[in-house]
Amino acid sequence: MARARTGVRALGAVLAAVLGASLAGCSSTGGKRAEDARKAQAAAGKAAVTTPRWTFAMVTHSGDGDTFWDIVQSGAKQAAVKDNINFLYSHNDEGQQQAQLVQAAIDKKVDGLIVTLAKPDAMKDVVAKAEKAGIPVITVNSGSEQSKAYGALTHIGQDETIAGEAVGDELDKRGRKKALCVLHEQGNVGHEQRCAGAKKTFGGELQNLYVDGTNMPDVQASIEAKLQADHSIDAVVTLGAPFADAAVQAKKTAESKAEIDTFDLNPKVATALKAGTLGFAVDQQPYLQGYQAVDLLWLYRYNADVLGGGRPVLTGPQIITKTDAAELQEYTERGSR
């Protein structure tokens, strides 16, 4: 696979910068000065490296208005500033349209691609085209099982099956007996894996409920109807932070006593955890997924570095409870958790 290289002068400049930062850190105040300088540099939109201004494109399966992907983008954009990268972002929740967006990035001859494989069959051929064109690809968030086979350098995200299993274990710890797993995007293999993983480890009964994630009133009505029809359901697990609030509202209307739990973290979820209206959240650190994807592509173009050793670089799962919420709320409000 073709990749651009920088010269000895660029290498010397980067090493000098690293050495300078290391020497500053040797004094009692050097570390703080270096950190303050880094923050000022980022705020000014200045790169921390002298490598060429490569262009990286990220194409995801996100629908419109999904706050999760705002956090992914936040991490990617910050890494792009640091690494002197021209960062392009596009998305579509339909597999074929997502593949078309990837093809458009290939046609622009971008220097690196970051893609999600929520609907892997639709993405297989176009990822192969990128590889054939000499464009390095990193997959994030969805598609850890297909990533290596499709020719990606590595995958960054959580293992969805492991994350689901963690949910099943947590439900058992909380003494739950009957749970509802709410899937808001049909055809998303990662969502199926989450619910299947939870069902595997949960000692009680778990049912899947498919809803139209593009229609929040429908999501709420579907959950509400299920809770009204079956009062033995004592836990509802949503697969994305925006859907947790709909589940909370459905619980109130249905006069249910079910605990509401969710995947992903945002300011609303952190507040709800503190208030006790949510039991727990599964954090896969989306900011880290975006940041590391850009950073690893930069490292590959600059130094032929690859992390993971053929295995995914895991960013989760981490179970977040009321105890953790206060500490993390500051970070959710600034868009980095």
XYZ file of C-alpha atoms in Angstrom:
337
model
C 0.000 0.000 0.000
C 1.428 3.365 -1.003
C 2.096 5.953 1.698
C 3.669 9.377 1.830
C 6.909 9.902 3.720
C 8.508 13.000 5.193
C 12.171 13.830 5.034
C 14.907 13.859 7.617
C 14.304 17.521 8.391
C 10.668 16.856 9.340
C 11.742 13.919 11.506
C 14.311 16.120 13.224
C 11.739 18.824 13.883
C 9.293 16.397 15.450
C 11.966 14.722 17.563
C 13.215 18.115 18.699
C 9.711 19.111 19.737
C 9.265 15.861 21.674
C 12.673 16.232 23.344
C 11.898 19.814 24.275
C 8.625 18.816 25.879
C 10.385 16.003 27.776
C 13.034 18.363 29.162
C 10.380 20.843 30.235
C 8.626 18.071 32.106
C 11.755 17.442 34.202
C 11.225 20.613 36.248
C 8.521 20.966 38.881
C 6.520 23.385 36.721
C 7.676 22.223 33.298
C 4.859 19.718 32.843
C 2.238 22.367 33.577
C 3.901 24.855 31.218
C 3.975 22.255 28.457
C 0.316 21.425 29.008
C -0.656 25.112 29.037
C 1.292 25.633 25.819
C -0.423 22.657 24.199
C -3.861 23.997 25.157
C -3.018 27.456 23.823
C -1.735 25.946 20.606
C -4.896 23.886 20.124
C -7.097 26.878 20.899
C -5.271 28.878 18.248
C -5.800 26.081 15.731
C -2.078 25.489 15.259
C -0.540 22.154 14.367
C 1.957 20.508 16.697
C 3.857 18.875 13.795
C 5.497 19.949 10.542
C 4.322 17.032 8.410
C 2.457 17.741 5.125
C -1.182 18.820 5.310
C -2.712 15.473 4.445
C -6.463 15.077 3.946
C -8.326 12.423 5.938
C -12.016 11.660 5.380
C -14.355 10.066 7.908
C -17.571 8.495 6.598
C -19.989 7.048 9.165
C -23.403 5.402 9.301
C -24.797 8.147 11.537
C -28.260 9.512 11.030
C -29.025 13.214 11.411
C -28.855 14.748 14.886
C -27.079 11.871 16.634
C -25.117 13.423 19.514
C -22.861 10.377 19.756
C -21.263 11.257 16.432
C -20.829 14.872 17.479
C -18.490 13.553 20.173
C -16.629 11.322 17.693
C -16.151 14.328 15.425
C -14.959 16.453 18.336
C -12.130 14.021 19.020
C -11.255 13.654 15.343
C -11.167 17.414 14.786
C -8.899 18.024 17.773
C -6.448 15.370 16.586
C -6.636 16.832 13.072
C -5.586 20.262 14.360
C -2.674 18.756 16.258
C -1.563 16.626 13.303
C -1.944 19.315 10.612
C -4.726 17.337 8.921
C -7.468 18.612 6.621
C -10.428 16.680 8.075
C -13.568 15.899 6.061
C -16.709 14.365 7.554
C -19.812 12.904 5.912
C -22.475 10.412 6.958
C -25.542 8.457 5.904
C -27.478 5.819 7.795
C -28.210 3.853 4.603
C -25.464 1.418 3.636
C -25.432 2.100 -0.114
C -25.384 5.869 0.388
C -22.559 5.532 2.889
C -20.607 3.504 0.319
C -21.180 6.270 -2.251
C -19.756 8.825 0.160
C -16.664 6.646 0.602
C -16.311 6.421 -3.182
C -16.508 10.205 -3.374
C -13.639 10.442 -0.878
C -11.612 7.976 -2.954
C -12.276 10.082 -6.059
C -10.900 13.107 -4.180
C -7.698 11.094 -3.630
C -7.720 11.590 0.124
C -4.650 10.487 2.061
C -6.548 8.362 4.592
C -10.036 7.033 5.273
C -11.945 6.353 8.488
C -15.147 4.353 8.018
C -17.745 2.484 10.029
C -18.978 -0.977 9.080
C -22.421 -1.047 10.686
C -23.712 -2.546 7.422
C -20.593 -4.392 6.294
C -21.957 -6.028 3.132
C -22.657 -2.599 1.625
C -19.153 -1.386 2.460
C -16.968 -4.338 1.488
C -16.346 -3.479 -2.170
C -15.709 0.226 -1.657
C -13.220 -0.410 1.163
C -11.410 -2.771 -1.212
C -11.329 0.040 -3.790
C -9.697 2.342 -1.260
C -7.047 -0.243 -0.491
C -6.409 -0.769 -4.220
C -6.007 3.002 -4.622
C -3.330 3.014 -1.919
C -5.489 4.807 0.645
C -5.005 3.471 4.198
C -8.271 2.699 5.985
C -9.093 2.535 9.682
C -12.506 1.331 10.830
C -14.167 2.720 13.936
C -17.134 1.930 16.143
C -18.787 -0.812 14.055
C -17.336 -3.765 12.193
C -14.538 -5.067 14.379
C -15.088 -8.602 13.087
C -14.905 -7.576 9.408
C -12.240 -4.881 9.664
C -9.136 -7.019 9.153
C -10.721 -9.152 6.427
C -11.682 -6.019 4.513
C -8.091 -4.773 4.535
C -8.265 -2.049 7.188
C -5.117 -1.238 9.173
C -6.947 -1.672 12.472
C -10.297 -1.157 14.188
C -10.924 1.299 17.021
C -13.950 0.838 19.269
C -15.536 -1.549 21.681
C -16.249 -5.196 20.980
C -20.036 -5.109 20.811
C -20.500 -8.677 22.009
C -18.263 -8.060 25.030
C -20.148 -4.825 25.719
C -23.447 -6.687 25.617
C -22.106 -9.355 27.947
C -21.095 -6.615 30.399
C -24.698 -5.360 30.337
C -26.038 -8.839 31.096
C -23.662 -9.148 34.039
C -24.664 -5.708 35.353
C -28.367 -6.526 35.103
C -27.724 -9.673 37.156
C -25.853 -7.654 39.808
C -28.896 -5.402 40.068
C -31.244 -8.330 40.543
C -33.184 -7.793 37.305
C -35.298 -10.642 35.990
C -36.856 -9.484 32.716
C -35.251 -6.960 30.359
C -36.116 -5.225 27.112
C -33.325 -4.464 24.620
C -34.392 -1.615 22.321
C -32.831 -1.695 18.837
C -33.270 1.595 16.987
C -31.547 0.772 13.669
C -32.501 -2.406 11.858
C -29.641 -4.047 9.969
C -26.957 -2.663 12.292
C -24.853 -5.722 13.145
C -23.326 -4.012 16.180
C -26.740 -3.469 17.748
C -27.670 -7.110 17.242
C -24.384 -8.141 18.858
C -25.046 -5.951 21.899
C -28.438 -7.488 22.584
C -27.182 -11.007 21.850
C -24.258 -10.506 24.250
C -26.587 -9.265 26.980
C -28.884 -12.229 26.457
C -25.919 -14.615 26.726
C -24.829 -13.519 30.207
C -28.122 -12.295 31.686
C -29.641 -14.835 34.060
C -33.152 -13.561 33.416
C -35.247 -13.198 30.269
C -34.313 -10.641 27.605
C -36.533 -9.599 24.691
C -35.596 -7.490 21.672
C -37.803 -4.553 20.690
C -37.266 -3.002 17.254
C -38.189 0.678 16.906
C -37.827 3.385 14.257
C -34.888 5.390 15.551
C -35.563 8.245 13.130
C -38.927 8.908 14.811
C -38.507 9.619 18.533
C -42.268 9.776 19.307
C -42.553 6.300 17.777
C -39.659 5.094 19.927
C -41.366 6.349 23.069
C -44.771 4.956 22.067
C -43.321 1.517 21.259
C -41.521 1.236 24.600
C -44.570 2.556 26.444
C -46.862 -0.006 24.805
C -44.505 -2.850 25.736
C -44.257 -1.697 29.360
C -48.033 -1.311 29.642
C -48.589 -4.789 28.221
C -46.051 -6.485 30.487
C -45.528 -5.093 34.001
C -43.001 -7.851 34.779
C -40.369 -6.059 32.679
C -37.998 -4.578 35.252
C -35.227 -3.226 32.967
C -35.113 -1.403 29.635
C -31.775 -1.107 27.825
C -31.501 1.443 25.012
C -28.591 1.292 22.589
C -27.906 5.019 22.311
C -28.012 8.014 24.633
C -30.730 9.951 22.742
C -33.136 7.041 23.217
C -32.671 6.814 26.978
C -34.775 9.928 27.572
C -37.590 8.502 25.425
C -37.487 5.340 27.538
C -37.643 7.383 30.758
C -40.727 9.205 29.464
C -42.313 5.927 28.360
C -41.728 4.478 31.823
C -43.545 7.403 33.443
C -46.528 7.222 31.134
C -46.797 3.457 31.477
C -46.451 3.748 35.276
C -43.742 1.114 35.119
C -41.130 0.407 37.780
C -38.543 -0.771 35.254
C -35.001 0.549 35.537
C -33.821 2.407 32.426
C -30.237 1.762 31.328
C -28.416 2.806 28.183
C -25.386 2.575 25.980
C -23.359 5.755 25.522
C -22.863 8.905 27.509
C -23.792 12.552 27.014
C -24.680 15.478 29.331
C -28.312 14.376 29.662
C -27.289 10.842 30.551
C -24.760 12.069 33.130
C -27.457 14.268 34.727
C -29.969 11.412 34.716
C -27.445 9.062 36.327
C -26.829 11.605 39.106
C -30.582 12.012 39.600
C -31.180 8.263 39.646
C -33.558 8.235 36.672
C -31.044 6.050 34.835
C -29.426 3.024 36.418
C -26.200 2.733 34.421
C -24.646 3.642 31.082
C -22.153 1.783 28.903
C -19.454 4.203 27.748
C -17.396 3.310 24.678
C -15.576 6.672 24.674
C -16.549 8.048 21.244
C -14.196 11.020 21.594
C -11.331 8.559 21.832
C -12.548 6.696 18.745
C -12.403 9.851 16.611
C -9.154 11.137 18.112
C -7.272 7.854 17.849
C -8.486 7.171 14.311
C -7.008 10.438 13.016
C -3.884 10.083 15.143
C -3.228 6.500 14.021
C -3.680 7.411 10.365
C -1.189 10.246 10.868
C 1.249 7.854 12.552
C 0.877 5.413 9.670
C 1.485 8.061 6.993
C 4.394 9.537 8.941
C 6.062 6.502 10.466
C 4.305 3.353 9.114
C 3.027 2.655 12.646
C 0.100 0.275 13.149
C -1.482 -0.473 16.526
C -3.483 -3.510 17.537
C -1.371 -6.323 16.155
C -4.279 -7.458 14.006
C -6.773 -7.085 16.828
C -9.144 -4.191 17.588
C -7.955 -1.298 19.742
C -10.654 -1.300 22.421
C -12.138 1.925 23.806
C -14.805 0.231 25.931
C -16.973 -0.945 27.484
C -16.942 0.940 30.776
C -19.992 0.713 33.036
C -20.860 4.200 34.349
C -23.102 4.546 37.420
C -24.359 7.314 39.675
C -21.050 7.171 41.545
C -19.089 8.061 38.392
C -21.506 10.593 36.912
C -20.441 13.663 38.908
C -16.794 13.282 37.898
C -17.616 12.748 34.213
C -20.313 15.405 33.799
C -17.749 18.170 33.261
C -16.272 16.204 30.367
C -19.660 15.431 28.803
C -20.552 19.134 28.861
C -17.394 20.062 26.944
C -18.104 17.330 24.391
C -15.243 14.972 25.121
C -17.157 12.151 26.899
